[in-house]
Every structure is written in C-alpha cells, then in structure tokens.
Amino acid sequence: NFDKEMADEVTSEALRATVRSEMNGKPLEELTTKLVRRAVETTLGLSKGGLDEKKDEIKQYIDEFINEAEDEAEDEDPDDQLNDEPPAKKPKATTSAGAAPKNVKKIQASAMSGKQFESKAETLNVDVFGNIISGPPRTFTSGNRGWYAGGKIEIQVGGKKLWAQVGMNVSIIGSKEWAD
C-alpha cells in the first residue's frame, strides 16, 4: 500500500510538527482527534486514512499541545483576564436573505433529490483575499449535500506574503433527507 509506505516514512518529529502546525491558532474546543489527523494527512499529501495506524502517536502529540496551551493560559497574569464585560459573541455570517427560518431543515428536506442536486448544482467559487477557491458539488460522508473547497493560498499581511490553508464546507441544511 503506497500510503502505508508514505506514512511509515513520516518521522515522529515531522508528525509532531505538523500536528502542532495544524492546531496552532485554532479554537481547541472545535477540534477533534480525527479532524486533526485528517488535516495532517492532507498537509503531508496522504489520502484519507493514511495515518490511521499512527492514531495513538498523533493523539499523544495532540494531548501534548493541549497541555502546553493550558499551562500557558495558567501562567498569564490573572489581572489581565479580569474584565467586567462578558466576552464578545462570535459575529454571525450576514446574508442578503436575512435570517434562515427556524424550521429550515424540515422545509428543505423535500426540496429536491440527491440526483437533482448533483446535476443542477454549480461549482462553488469563493474569493478569499483575492484568491479564487473552487469546489464542485458533492455528497459528504455524513450524507449531507453541499460543497467543499480548499487549498493553500497566498495572502498579504502587513506587507508580507504569507501562505495560508483554507478549508470550507458548505452544507445544505436538510439535504441528508433527500432521496437518491
């Protein structure tokens, strides 16, 4: 198996560094071991499942990263953390249509079939800092229909060119109920 051979060639140091890179700056409460492992596989050019045999090692690096992040948080000056105001809520995405109806899943569960979606949905094109990210329509492993677009992009920050990793899922609410 080509992926197994490639995975076996990944050194512990490279694997640890890639796990840390994938987790750095991301909200830990939104990450799972599987999401991190899949991101590491993508970064290392392996197919999905290519690092499944290294789950325990990856989990060790994830735990190490989390423990270090918690230690750093405890070391911060407690006076810096005191604030009379509650933390700001994350801004919600704004849409031209306004807020979605409360029962949108039920409404859209019979909107079309999976085959209709596959034949009529266009490729998603999104501009991210002047980079066009494209993704064809797809059926996710969860059964939902939508789009995935991602890749590495070059962006300008403070006059410097930096590379960033973009991953975007657009899932149609209620599409899991569509018949094929």
Tab-separated table of N, CA and C in Angstrom:
chain	number	residue	atom	x	y	z
A	1	ASN	N	0.854	-1.193	0.000
A	1	ASN	CA	0.000	0.000	0.000
A	1	ASN	C	0.887	1.238	0.000
A	2	PHE	N	0.714	2.080	-0.997
A	2	PHE	CA	1.534	3.276	-1.175
A	2	PHE	C	1.437	4.221	0.017
A	3	ASP	N	0.196	4.473	0.499
A	3	ASP	CA	0.001	5.380	1.638
A	3	ASP	C	0.672	4.861	2.894
A	4	LYS	N	0.610	3.546	3.115
A	4	LYS	CA	1.236	2.973	4.305
A	4	LYS	C	2.748	3.197	4.251
A	5	GLU	N	3.321	3.002	3.076
A	5	GLU	CA	4.756	3.237	2.916
A	5	GLU	C	5.092	4.707	3.153
A	6	MET	N	4.253	5.604	2.610
A	6	MET	CA	4.476	7.043	2.808
A	6	MET	C	4.336	7.401	4.281
A	7	ALA	N	3.316	6.852	4.946
A	7	ALA	CA	3.079	7.141	6.368
A	7	ALA	C	4.230	6.627	7.206
A	8	ASP	N	4.772	5.458	6.841
A	8	ASP	CA	5.896	4.892	7.591
A	8	ASP	C	7.149	5.753	7.466
A	9	GLU	N	7.253	6.517	6.369
A	9	GLU	CA	8.416	7.370	6.163
A	9	GLU	C	8.341	8.690	6.934
A	10	VAL	N	7.160	9.030	7.439
A	10	VAL	CA	6.992	10.273	8.198
A	10	VAL	C	7.650	10.086	9.558
A	11	THR	N	8.647	10.914	9.857
A	11	THR	CA	9.332	10.798	11.140
A	11	THR	C	8.442	11.321	12.258
A	12	SER	N	8.744	10.889	13.472
A	12	SER	CA	7.986	11.359	14.637
A	12	SER	C	8.089	12.868	14.771
A	13	GLU	N	9.268	13.409	14.503
A	13	GLU	CA	9.460	14.856	14.606
A	13	GLU	C	8.599	15.602	13.589
A	14	ALA	N	8.563	15.094	12.354
A	14	ALA	CA	7.756	15.732	11.308
A	14	ALA	C	6.269	15.619	11.635
A	15	LEU	N	5.866	14.469	12.150
A	15	LEU	CA	4.467	14.276	12.508
A	15	LEU	C	4.071	15.212	13.643
A	16	ARG	N	4.908	15.305	14.661
A	16	ARG	CA	4.654	16.194	15.805
A	16	ARG	C	4.553	17.647	15.330
A	17	ALA	N	5.492	18.068	14.484
A	17	ALA	CA	5.500	19.453	13.990
A	17	ALA	C	4.258	19.743	13.150
A	18	THR	N	3.823	18.792	12.347
A	18	THR	CA	2.651	19.001	11.505
A	18	THR	C	1.381	19.063	12.349
A	19	VAL	N	1.285	18.202	13.381
A	19	VAL	CA	0.130	18.250	14.287
A	19	VAL	C	0.071	19.617	14.948
A	20	ARG	N	1.202	20.094	15.453
A	20	ARG	CA	1.243	21.391	16.130
A	20	ARG	C	0.862	22.513	15.162
A	21	SER	N	1.346	22.435	13.938
A	21	SER	CA	1.045	23.459	12.937
A	21	SER	C	-0.450	23.484	12.622
A	22	GLU	N	-1.056	22.308	12.510
A	22	GLU	CA	-2.485	22.235	12.197
A	22	GLU	C	-3.344	22.746	13.347
A	23	MET	N	-2.878	22.597	14.585
A	23	MET	CA	-3.666	23.002	15.747
A	23	MET	C	-3.427	24.455	16.143
A	24	ASN	N	-2.274	24.987	15.790
A	24	ASN	CA	-1.887	26.320	16.233
A	24	ASN	C	-2.865	27.380	15.746
A	25	GLY	N	-3.379	28.165	16.678
A	25	GLY	CA	-4.259	29.270	16.350
A	25	GLY	C	-5.715	28.883	16.135
A	26	LYS	N	-6.026	27.597	16.230
A	26	LYS	CA	-7.408	27.152	16.030
A	26	LYS	C	-8.081	26.967	17.381
A	27	PRO	N	-9.388	27.214	17.472
A	27	PRO	CA	-10.098	27.016	18.740
A	27	PRO	C	-10.099	25.527	19.112
A	28	LEU	N	-9.469	25.203	20.233
A	28	LEU	CA	-9.316	23.809	20.630
A	28	LEU	C	-10.661	23.120	20.833
A	29	GLU	N	-11.669	23.871	21.281
A	29	GLU	CA	-12.967	23.258	21.539
A	29	GLU	C	-13.661	22.811	20.256
A	30	GLU	N	-13.181	23.248	19.109
A	30	GLU	CA	-13.789	22.857	17.835
A	30	GLU	C	-13.025	21.715	17.145
A	31	LEU	N	-11.870	21.329	17.712
A	31	LEU	CA	-11.052	20.300	17.082
A	31	LEU	C	-11.336	18.930	17.687
A	32	THR	N	-11.247	17.914	16.852
A	32	THR	CA	-11.294	16.535	17.326
A	32	THR	C	-10.020	15.849	16.858
A	33	THR	N	-9.703	14.732	17.471
A	33	THR	CA	-8.517	13.979	17.074
A	33	THR	C	-8.600	13.599	15.599
A	34	LYS	N	-9.789	13.185	15.180
A	34	LYS	CA	-9.967	12.771	13.787
A	34	LYS	C	-9.778	13.946	12.828
A	35	LEU	N	-10.341	15.115	13.166
A	35	LEU	CA	-10.173	16.289	12.296
A	35	LEU	C	-8.705	16.663	12.158
A	36	VAL	N	-7.981	16.627	13.267
A	36	VAL	CA	-6.554	16.971	13.229
A	36	VAL	C	-5.814	15.943	12.379
A	37	ARG	N	-6.117	14.642	12.586
A	37	ARG	CA	-5.434	13.594	11.823
A	37	ARG	C	-5.698	13.763	10.326
A	38	ARG	N	-6.940	14.045	9.960
A	38	ARG	CA	-7.263	14.227	8.535
A	38	ARG	C	-6.543	15.448	7.951
A	39	ALA	N	-6.469	16.528	8.726
A	39	ALA	CA	-5.758	17.725	8.261
A	39	ALA	C	-4.277	17.426	8.070
A	40	VAL	N	-3.700	16.668	8.990
A	40	VAL	CA	-2.283	16.291	8.891
A	40	VAL	C	-2.075	15.420	7.649
A	41	GLU	N	-2.994	14.489	7.399
A	41	GLU	CA	-2.892	13.651	6.197
A	41	GLU	C	-2.877	14.513	4.937
A	42	THR	N	-3.767	15.489	4.878
A	42	THR	CA	-3.843	16.375	3.718
A	42	THR	C	-2.539	17.150	3.558
A	43	THR	N	-2.053	17.721	4.657
A	43	THR	CA	-0.817	18.501	4.612
A	43	THR	C	0.363	17.657	4.147
A	44	LEU	N	0.392	16.402	4.583
A	44	LEU	CA	1.503	15.517	4.221
A	44	LEU	C	1.297	14.831	2.869
A	45	GLY	N	0.164	15.127	2.196
A	45	GLY	CA	-0.079	14.562	0.880
A	45	GLY	C	-0.539	13.115	0.908
A	46	LEU	N	-1.094	12.675	2.034
A	46	LEU	CA	-1.594	11.306	2.151
A	46	LEU	C	-3.096	11.303	1.929
A	47	SER	N	-3.627	10.166	1.511
A	47	SER	CA	-5.073	10.083	1.338
A	47	SER	C	-5.733	9.860	2.696
A	48	LYS	N	-7.048	10.048	2.708
A	48	LYS	CA	-7.836	9.887	3.933
A	48	LYS	C	-7.585	8.482	4.492
A	49	GLY	N	-7.231	8.425	5.766
A	49	GLY	CA	-6.949	7.149	6.415
A	49	GLY	C	-5.487	6.765	6.370
A	50	GLY	N	-4.670	7.557	5.687
A	50	GLY	CA	-3.255	7.229	5.542
A	50	GLY	C	-2.481	7.189	6.845
A	51	LEU	N	-2.981	7.891	7.856
A	51	LEU	CA	-2.291	7.906	9.157
A	51	LEU	C	-3.084	7.176	10.243
A	52	ASP	N	-4.076	6.396	9.855
A	52	ASP	CA	-4.898	5.704	10.855
A	52	ASP	C	-4.057	4.798	11.753
A	53	GLU	N	-2.989	4.233	11.217
A	53	GLU	CA	-2.137	3.352	12.030
A	53	GLU	C	-1.312	4.141	13.053
A	54	LYS	N	-1.260	5.453	12.892
A	54	LYS	CA	-0.495	6.286	13.825
A	54	LYS	C	-1.414	7.098	14.729
A	55	LYS	N	-2.661	6.618	14.928
A	55	LYS	CA	-3.641	7.338	15.750
A	55	LYS	C	-3.095	7.629	17.146
A	56	ASP	N	-2.509	6.615	17.781
A	56	ASP	CA	-2.037	6.787	19.161
A	56	ASP	C	-0.927	7.831	19.248
A	57	GLU	N	-0.006	7.793	18.292
A	57	GLU	CA	1.087	8.769	18.288
A	57	GLU	C	0.545	10.187	18.067
A	58	ILE	N	-0.399	10.324	17.142
A	58	ILE	CA	-0.994	11.638	16.867
A	58	ILE	C	-1.748	12.135	18.092
A	59	LYS	N	-2.495	11.243	18.754
A	59	LYS	CA	-3.228	11.631	19.963
A	59	LYS	C	-2.257	12.112	21.044
A	60	GLN	N	-1.121	11.469	21.152
A	60	GLN	CA	-0.095	11.892	22.121
A	60	GLN	C	0.363	13.318	21.828
A	61	TYR	N	0.590	13.644	20.561
A	61	TYR	CA	1.033	14.995	20.194
A	61	TYR	C	-0.072	16.015	20.404
A	62	ILE	N	-1.317	15.607	20.152
A	62	ILE	CA	-2.454	16.499	20.390
A	62	ILE	C	-2.565	16.806	21.880
A	63	ASP	N	-2.497	15.766	22.708
A	63	ASP	CA	-2.568	15.946	24.166
A	63	ASP	C	-1.425	16.835	24.663
A	64	GLU	N	-0.242	16.634	24.126
A	64	GLU	CA	0.920	17.443	24.497
A	64	GLU	C	0.666	18.920	24.160
A	65	PHE	N	0.132	19.179	22.966
A	65	PHE	CA	-0.157	20.551	22.547
A	65	PHE	C	-1.197	21.189	23.474
A	66	ILE	N	-2.262	20.450	23.778
A	66	ILE	CA	-3.329	20.971	24.639
A	66	ILE	C	-2.790	21.257	26.039
A	67	ASN	N	-1.994	20.344	26.579
A	67	ASN	CA	-1.421	20.557	27.912
A	67	ASN	C	-0.530	21.797	27.943
A	68	GLU	N	0.260	21.995	26.899
A	68	GLU	CA	1.102	23.184	26.842
A	68	GLU	C	0.263	24.450	26.739
A	69	ALA	N	-0.803	24.396	25.952
A	69	ALA	CA	-1.681	25.567	25.807
A	69	ALA	C	-2.351	25.888	27.129
A	70	GLU	N	-2.780	24.864	27.864
A	70	GLU	CA	-3.408	25.093	29.172
A	70	GLU	C	-2.403	25.653	30.171
A	71	ASP	N	-1.169	25.146	30.116
A	71	ASP	CA	-0.129	25.666	31.017
A	71	ASP	C	0.159	27.130	30.737
A	72	GLU	N	0.203	27.496	29.454
A	72	GLU	CA	0.439	28.894	29.087
A	72	GLU	C	-0.694	29.782	29.568
A	73	ALA	N	-1.920	29.281	29.460
A	73	ALA	CA	-3.082	30.062	29.902
A	73	ALA	C	-3.040	30.288	31.409
A	74	GLU	N	-2.589	29.290	32.161
A	74	GLU	CA	-2.497	29.426	33.620
A	74	GLU	C	-1.387	30.391	34.023
A	75	ASP	N	-0.335	30.477	33.193
A	75	ASP	CA	0.807	31.341	33.510
A	75	ASP	C	0.529	32.808	33.245
A	76	GLU	N	-0.539	33.133	32.513
A	76	GLU	CA	-0.842	34.532	32.221
A	76	GLU	C	-1.226	35.264	33.495
A	77	ASP	N	-0.997	36.564	33.507
A	77	ASP	CA	-1.320	37.412	34.652
A	77	ASP	C	-2.836	37.398	34.868
A	78	PRO	N	-3.308	36.974	36.050
A	78	PRO	CA	-4.750	36.909	36.285
A	78	PRO	C	-5.427	38.272	36.156
A	79	ASP	N	-4.712	39.372	36.444
A	79	ASP	CA	-5.309	40.705	36.316
A	79	ASP	C	-5.656	41.019	34.869
A	80	ASP	N	-4.906	40.425	33.926
A	80	ASP	CA	-5.184	40.640	32.506
A	80	ASP	C	-6.502	39.987	32.100
A	81	GLN	N	-6.900	38.946	32.838
A	81	GLN	CA	-8.097	38.198	32.476
A	81	GLN	C	-9.357	38.774	33.107
A	82	LEU	N	-9.211	39.645	34.119
A	82	LEU	CA	-10.386	40.205	34.774
A	82	LEU	C	-10.997	41.271	33.885
A	83	ASN	N	-12.299	41.155	33.688
A	83	ASN	CA	-12.994	42.104	32.855
A	83	ASN	C	-14.457	42.093	33.280
A	84	ASP	N	-15.023	43.255	33.477
A	84	ASP	CA	-16.409	43.332	33.916
A	84	ASP	C	-17.378	42.943	32.815
A	85	GLU	N	-16.941	43.011	31.554
A	85	GLU	CA	-17.824	42.714	30.443
A	85	GLU	C	-17.662	41.257	30.024
A	86	PRO	N	-18.754	40.607	29.650
A	86	PRO	CA	-18.632	39.226	29.157
A	86	PRO	C	-17.911	39.231	27.814
A	87	PRO	N	-17.305	38.095	27.445
A	87	PRO	CA	-16.615	38.053	26.152
A	87	PRO	C	-17.603	38.281	25.021
A	88	ALA	N	-17.115	38.911	23.978
A	88	ALA	CA	-17.968	39.202	22.819
A	88	ALA	C	-18.336	37.909	22.116
A	89	LYS	N	-19.571	37.835	21.628
A	89	LYS	CA	-20.003	36.665	20.879
A	89	LYS	C	-19.395	36.727	19.489
A	90	LYS	N	-19.193	35.541	18.917
A	90	LYS	CA	-18.689	35.494	17.550
A	90	LYS	C	-19.725	36.119	16.634
A	91	PRO	N	-19.282	36.950	15.696
A	91	PRO	CA	-20.263	37.539	14.779
A	91	PRO	C	-20.858	36.460	13.878
A	92	LYS	N	-22.157	36.562	13.625
A	92	LYS	CA	-22.808	35.617	12.722
A	92	LYS	C	-22.609	36.097	11.296
A	93	ALA	N	-22.611	35.135	10.393
A	93	ALA	CA	-22.474	35.477	8.986
A	93	ALA	C	-23.677	36.313	8.553
A	94	THR	N	-23.408	37.297	7.753
A	94	THR	CA	-24.508	38.115	7.240
A	94	THR	C	-24.865	37.609	5.853
A	95	THR	N	-26.146	37.587	5.578
A	95	THR	CA	-26.603	37.127	4.275
A	95	THR	C	-27.518	38.169	3.669
A	96	SER	N	-27.656	38.098	2.371
A	96	SER	CA	-28.553	39.027	1.694
A	96	SER	C	-30.010	38.678	1.980
A	97	ALA	N	-30.270	37.439	2.367
A	97	ALA	CA	-31.644	36.996	2.602
A	97	ALA	C	-32.082	37.186	4.051
A	98	GLY	N	-31.191	37.580	4.928
A	98	GLY	CA	-31.540	37.716	6.341
A	98	GLY	C	-31.400	36.385	7.057
A	99	ALA	N	-32.108	36.230	8.159
A	99	ALA	CA	-32.011	35.023	8.965
A	99	ALA	C	-32.789	33.878	8.317
A	100	ALA	N	-32.260	32.660	8.478
A	100	ALA	CA	-32.946	31.478	7.958
A	100	ALA	C	-34.173	31.188	8.804
A	101	PRO	N	-35.213	30.600	8.212
A	101	PRO	CA	-36.389	30.253	9.012
A	101	PRO	C	-36.035	29.204	10.059
A	102	LYS	N	-36.788	29.169	11.148
A	102	LYS	CA	-36.484	28.257	12.245
A	102	LYS	C	-36.603	26.795	11.839
A	103	ASN	N	-37.496	26.461	10.936
A	103	ASN	CA	-37.685	25.070	10.544
A	103	ASN	C	-37.114	24.782	9.154
A	104	VAL	N	-35.961	25.370	8.860
A	104	VAL	CA	-35.367	25.261	7.523
A	104	VAL	C	-35.053	23.812	7.163
A	105	LYS	N	-34.650	22.998	8.113
A	105	LYS	CA	-34.325	21.599	7.809
A	105	LYS	C	-35.564	20.875	7.292
A	106	LYS	N	-36.673	21.081	7.967
A	106	LYS	CA	-37.929	20.443	7.579
A	106	LYS	C	-38.388	20.948	6.213
A	107	ILE	N	-38.275	22.259	6.004
A	107	ILE	CA	-38.698	22.876	4.742
A	107	ILE	C	-37.894	22.307	3.568
A	108	GLN	N	-36.582	22.173	3.747
A	108	GLN	CA	-35.713	21.773	2.644
A	108	GLN	C	-35.552	20.264	2.499
A	109	ALA	N	-36.060	19.488	3.451
A	109	ALA	CA	-35.891	18.033	3.410
A	109	ALA	C	-36.510	17.418	2.156
A	110	SER	N	-37.501	18.082	1.569
A	110	SER	CA	-38.133	17.545	0.370
A	110	SER	C	-37.958	18.494	-0.827
A	111	ALA	N	-36.979	19.377	-0.765
A	111	ALA	CA	-36.794	20.378	-1.820
A	111	ALA	C	-36.377	19.772	-3.155
A	112	MET	N	-35.609	18.695	-3.127
A	112	MET	CA	-35.149	18.043	-4.348
A	112	MET	C	-34.566	16.693	-3.984
A	113	SER	N	-34.119	15.962	-4.970
A	113	SER	CA	-33.459	14.678	-4.710
A	113	SER	C	-31.942	14.884	-4.786
A	114	GLY	N	-31.223	13.891	-4.325
A	114	GLY	CA	-29.768	13.943	-4.419
A	114	GLY	C	-29.300	14.028	-5.860
A	115	LYS	N	-29.958	13.273	-6.752
A	115	LYS	CA	-29.584	13.296	-8.178
A	115	LYS	C	-29.843	14.675	-8.789
A	116	GLN	N	-30.963	15.304	-8.401
A	116	GLN	CA	-31.243	16.650	-8.900
A	116	GLN	C	-30.160	17.622	-8.446
A	117	PHE	N	-29.763	17.523	-7.190
A	117	PHE	CA	-28.709	18.398	-6.681
A	117	PHE	C	-27.430	18.203	-7.480
A	118	GLU	N	-27.020	16.939	-7.650
A	118	GLU	CA	-25.773	16.643	-8.362
A	118	GLU	C	-25.790	17.169	-9.795
A	119	SER	N	-26.944	17.111	-10.448
A	119	SER	CA	-26.998	17.544	-11.853
A	119	SER	C	-27.181	19.055	-12.005
A	120	LYS	N	-27.766	19.722	-11.016
A	120	LYS	CA	-28.075	21.149	-11.165
A	120	LYS	C	-27.131	22.082	-10.405
A	121	ALA	N	-26.471	21.586	-9.363
A	121	ALA	CA	-25.600	22.451	-8.557
A	121	ALA	C	-24.354	22.840	-9.349
A	122	GLU	N	-24.007	24.100	-9.268
A	122	GLU	CA	-22.819	24.608	-9.947
A	122	GLU	C	-21.614	24.530	-9.020
A	123	THR	N	-20.442	24.666	-9.586
A	123	THR	CA	-19.212	24.699	-8.799
A	123	THR	C	-19.201	25.949	-7.933
A	124	LEU	N	-18.824	25.789	-6.687
A	124	LEU	CA	-18.715	26.908	-5.744
A	124	LEU	C	-17.400	27.647	-6.017
A	125	ASN	N	-17.465	28.959	-6.170
A	125	ASN	CA	-16.278	29.793	-6.336
A	125	ASN	C	-16.334	30.896	-5.296
A	126	VAL	N	-15.318	30.953	-4.443
A	126	VAL	CA	-15.278	31.931	-3.364
A	126	VAL	C	-13.969	32.702	-3.441
A	127	ASP	N	-14.053	34.015	-3.309
A	127	ASP	CA	-12.871	34.869	-3.298
A	127	ASP	C	-12.397	35.029	-1.858
A	128	VAL	N	-11.180	34.582	-1.596
A	128	VAL	CA	-10.582	34.726	-0.269
A	128	VAL	C	-9.303	35.548	-0.450
A	129	PHE	N	-9.350	36.810	-0.050
A	129	PHE	CA	-8.201	37.712	-0.184
A	129	PHE	C	-7.631	37.715	-1.603
A	130	GLY	N	-8.528	37.729	-2.597
A	130	GLY	CA	-8.074	37.793	-3.984
A	130	GLY	C	-7.727	36.448	-4.595
A	131	ASN	N	-7.892	35.361	-3.866
A	131	ASN	CA	-7.653	34.006	-4.369
A	131	ASN	C	-9.011	33.342	-4.579
A	132	ILE	N	-9.225	32.772	-5.758
A	132	ILE	CA	-10.482	32.079	-6.019
A	132	ILE	C	-10.324	30.620	-5.592
A	133	ILE	N	-11.164	30.225	-4.641
A	133	ILE	CA	-11.187	28.844	-4.161
A	133	ILE	C	-12.417	28.195	-4.785
A	134	SER	N	-12.236	27.062	-5.461
A	134	SER	CA	-13.336	26.391	-6.147
A	134	SER	C	-13.577	25.012	-5.567
A	135	GLY	N	-14.850	24.605	-5.587
A	135	GLY	CA	-15.199	23.271	-5.125
A	135	GLY	C	-16.441	22.773	-5.830
A	136	PRO	N	-16.392	21.563	-6.360
A	136	PRO	CA	-17.559	21.005	-7.036
A	136	PRO	C	-18.600	20.545	-6.019
A	137	PRO	N	-19.857	20.397	-6.438
A	137	PRO	CA	-20.869	19.855	-5.529
A	137	PRO	C	-20.495	18.422	-5.161
A	138	ARG	N	-20.901	18.003	-3.954
A	138	ARG	CA	-20.535	16.661	-3.505
A	138	ARG	C	-21.518	16.161	-2.463
A	139	THR	N	-21.412	14.890	-2.166
A	139	THR	CA	-22.135	14.293	-1.057
A	139	THR	C	-21.095	13.971	0.007
A	140	PHE	N	-21.261	14.532	1.199
A	140	PHE	CA	-20.324	14.289	2.296
A	140	PHE	C	-20.550	12.900	2.872
A	141	THR	N	-19.588	12.386	3.606
A	141	THR	CA	-19.730	11.061	4.216
A	141	THR	C	-20.899	11.021	5.193
A	142	SER	N	-21.304	12.172	5.709
A	142	SER	CA	-22.450	12.248	6.614
A	142	SER	C	-23.773	12.042	5.876
A	143	GLY	N	-23.748	12.151	4.542
A	143	GLY	CA	-24.963	12.059	3.745
A	143	GLY	C	-25.499	13.417	3.318
A	144	ASN	N	-25.001	14.493	3.926
A	144	ASN	CA	-25.413	15.838	3.523
A	144	ASN	C	-24.825	16.167	2.154
A	145	ARG	N	-25.519	17.042	1.434
A	145	ARG	CA	-25.029	17.503	0.141
A	145	ARG	C	-24.518	18.928	0.300
A	146	GLY	N	-23.558	19.287	-0.520
A	146	GLY	CA	-23.013	20.640	-0.461
A	146	GLY	C	-21.729	20.731	-1.262
A	147	TRP	N	-20.812	21.541	-0.758
A	147	TRP	CA	-19.551	21.789	-1.444
A	147	TRP	C	-18.416	21.778	-0.432
A	148	TYR	N	-17.252	21.338	-0.894
A	148	TYR	CA	-16.019	21.515	-0.134
A	148	TYR	C	-15.049	22.219	-1.059
A	149	ALA	N	-14.438	23.268	-0.544
A	149	ALA	CA	-13.409	23.973	-1.309
A	149	ALA	C	-12.240	24.210	-0.378
A	150	GLY	N	-11.048	24.046	-0.867
A	150	GLY	CA	-9.901	24.276	-0.004
A	150	GLY	C	-8.603	24.245	-0.774
A	151	GLY	N	-7.566	24.619	-0.076
A	151	GLY	CA	-6.234	24.610	-0.646
A	151	GLY	C	-5.361	25.663	0.012
A	152	LYS	N	-4.154	25.764	-0.462
A	152	LYS	CA	-3.223	26.757	0.063
A	152	LYS	C	-3.340	28.028	-0.770
A	153	ILE	N	-3.344	29.174	-0.081
A	153	ILE	CA	-3.448	30.458	-0.774
A	153	ILE	C	-2.364	31.395	-0.257
A	154	GLU	N	-2.017	32.343	-1.092
A	154	GLU	CA	-1.044	33.366	-0.708
A	154	GLU	C	-1.812	34.630	-0.333
A	155	ILE	N	-1.487	35.195	0.840
A	155	ILE	CA	-2.156	36.411	1.297
A	155	ILE	C	-1.120	37.434	1.740
A	156	GLN	N	-1.527	38.689	1.769
A	156	GLN	CA	-0.671	39.781	2.231
A	156	GLN	C	-1.096	40.171	3.645
A	157	VAL	N	-0.159	40.192	4.572
A	157	VAL	CA	-0.419	40.650	5.930
A	157	VAL	C	0.732	41.585	6.317
A	158	GLY	N	0.405	42.832	6.575
A	158	GLY	CA	1.448	43.786	6.955
A	158	GLY	C	2.534	43.933	5.917
A	159	GLY	N	2.159	43.836	4.646
A	159	GLY	CA	3.137	43.996	3.571
A	159	GLY	C	3.961	42.747	3.297
A	160	LYS	N	3.666	41.648	3.985
A	160	LYS	CA	4.414	40.404	3.764
A	160	LYS	C	3.511	39.367	3.119
A	161	LYS	N	4.107	38.574	2.209
A	161	LYS	CA	3.373	37.480	1.582
A	161	LYS	C	3.454	36.269	2.501
A	162	LEU	N	2.277	35.736	2.847
A	162	LEU	CA	2.197	34.547	3.695
A	162	LEU	C	1.323	33.507	3.006
A	163	TRP	N	1.598	32.241	3.279
A	163	TRP	CA	0.766	31.157	2.784
A	163	TRP	C	-0.199	30.751	3.872
A	164	ALA	N	-1.435	30.467	3.493
A	164	ALA	CA	-2.469	30.050	4.439
A	164	ALA	C	-3.190	28.830	3.877
A	165	GLN	N	-3.748	28.047	4.774
A	165	GLN	CA	-4.533	26.865	4.393
A	165	GLN	C	-6.007	27.206	4.551
A	166	VAL	N	-6.787	26.997	3.506
A	166	VAL	CA	-8.220	27.271	3.540
A	166	VAL	C	-8.968	25.948	3.418
A	167	GLY	N	-9.985	25.778	4.241
A	167	GLY	CA	-10.885	24.632	4.146
A	167	GLY	C	-12.292	25.126	4.407
A	168	MET	N	-13.204	24.900	3.477
A	168	MET	CA	-14.554	25.426	3.629
A	168	MET	C	-15.570	24.354	3.259
A	169	ASN	N	-16.472	24.058	4.191
A	169	ASN	CA	-17.607	23.183	3.924
A	169	ASN	C	-18.850	24.041	3.822
A	170	VAL	N	-19.630	23.833	2.783
A	170	VAL	CA	-20.929	24.471	2.658
A	170	VAL	C	-21.919	23.318	2.556
A	171	SER	N	-22.719	23.155	3.589
A	171	SER	CA	-23.642	22.027	3.672
A	171	SER	C	-25.081	22.528	3.564
A	172	ILE	N	-25.855	21.897	2.688
A	172	ILE	CA	-27.257	22.270	2.513
A	172	ILE	C	-28.061	21.667	3.666
A	173	ILE	N	-28.698	22.519	4.443
A	173	ILE	CA	-29.484	22.078	5.587
A	173	ILE	C	-30.653	21.224	5.077
A	174	GLY	N	-30.830	20.051	5.673
A	174	GLY	CA	-31.909	19.153	5.294
A	174	GLY	C	-31.593	18.227	4.150
A	175	SER	N	-30.440	18.372	3.510
A	175	SER	CA	-30.112	17.575	2.326
A	175	SER	C	-29.838	16.119	2.644
A	176	LYS	N	-29.568	15.808	3.889
A	176	LYS	CA	-29.326	14.418	4.276
A	176	LYS	C	-30.591	13.581	4.065
A	177	GLU	N	-31.736	14.248	4.085
A	177	GLU	CA	-33.022	13.560	3.940
A	177	GLU	C	-33.395	13.314	2.474
A	178	TRP	N	-32.667	13.900	1.545
A	178	TRP	CA	-33.013	13.772	0.134
A	178	TRP	C	-32.826	12.341	-0.339
A	179	ALA	N	-33.784	11.846	-1.090
A	179	ALA	CA	-33.649	10.519	-1.680
A	179	ALA	C	-32.667	10.594	-2.848
A	180	ASP	N	-31.981	9.503	-3.099
A	180	ASP	CA	-31.055	9.486	-4.231
A	180	ASP	C	-31.857	9.213	-5.460
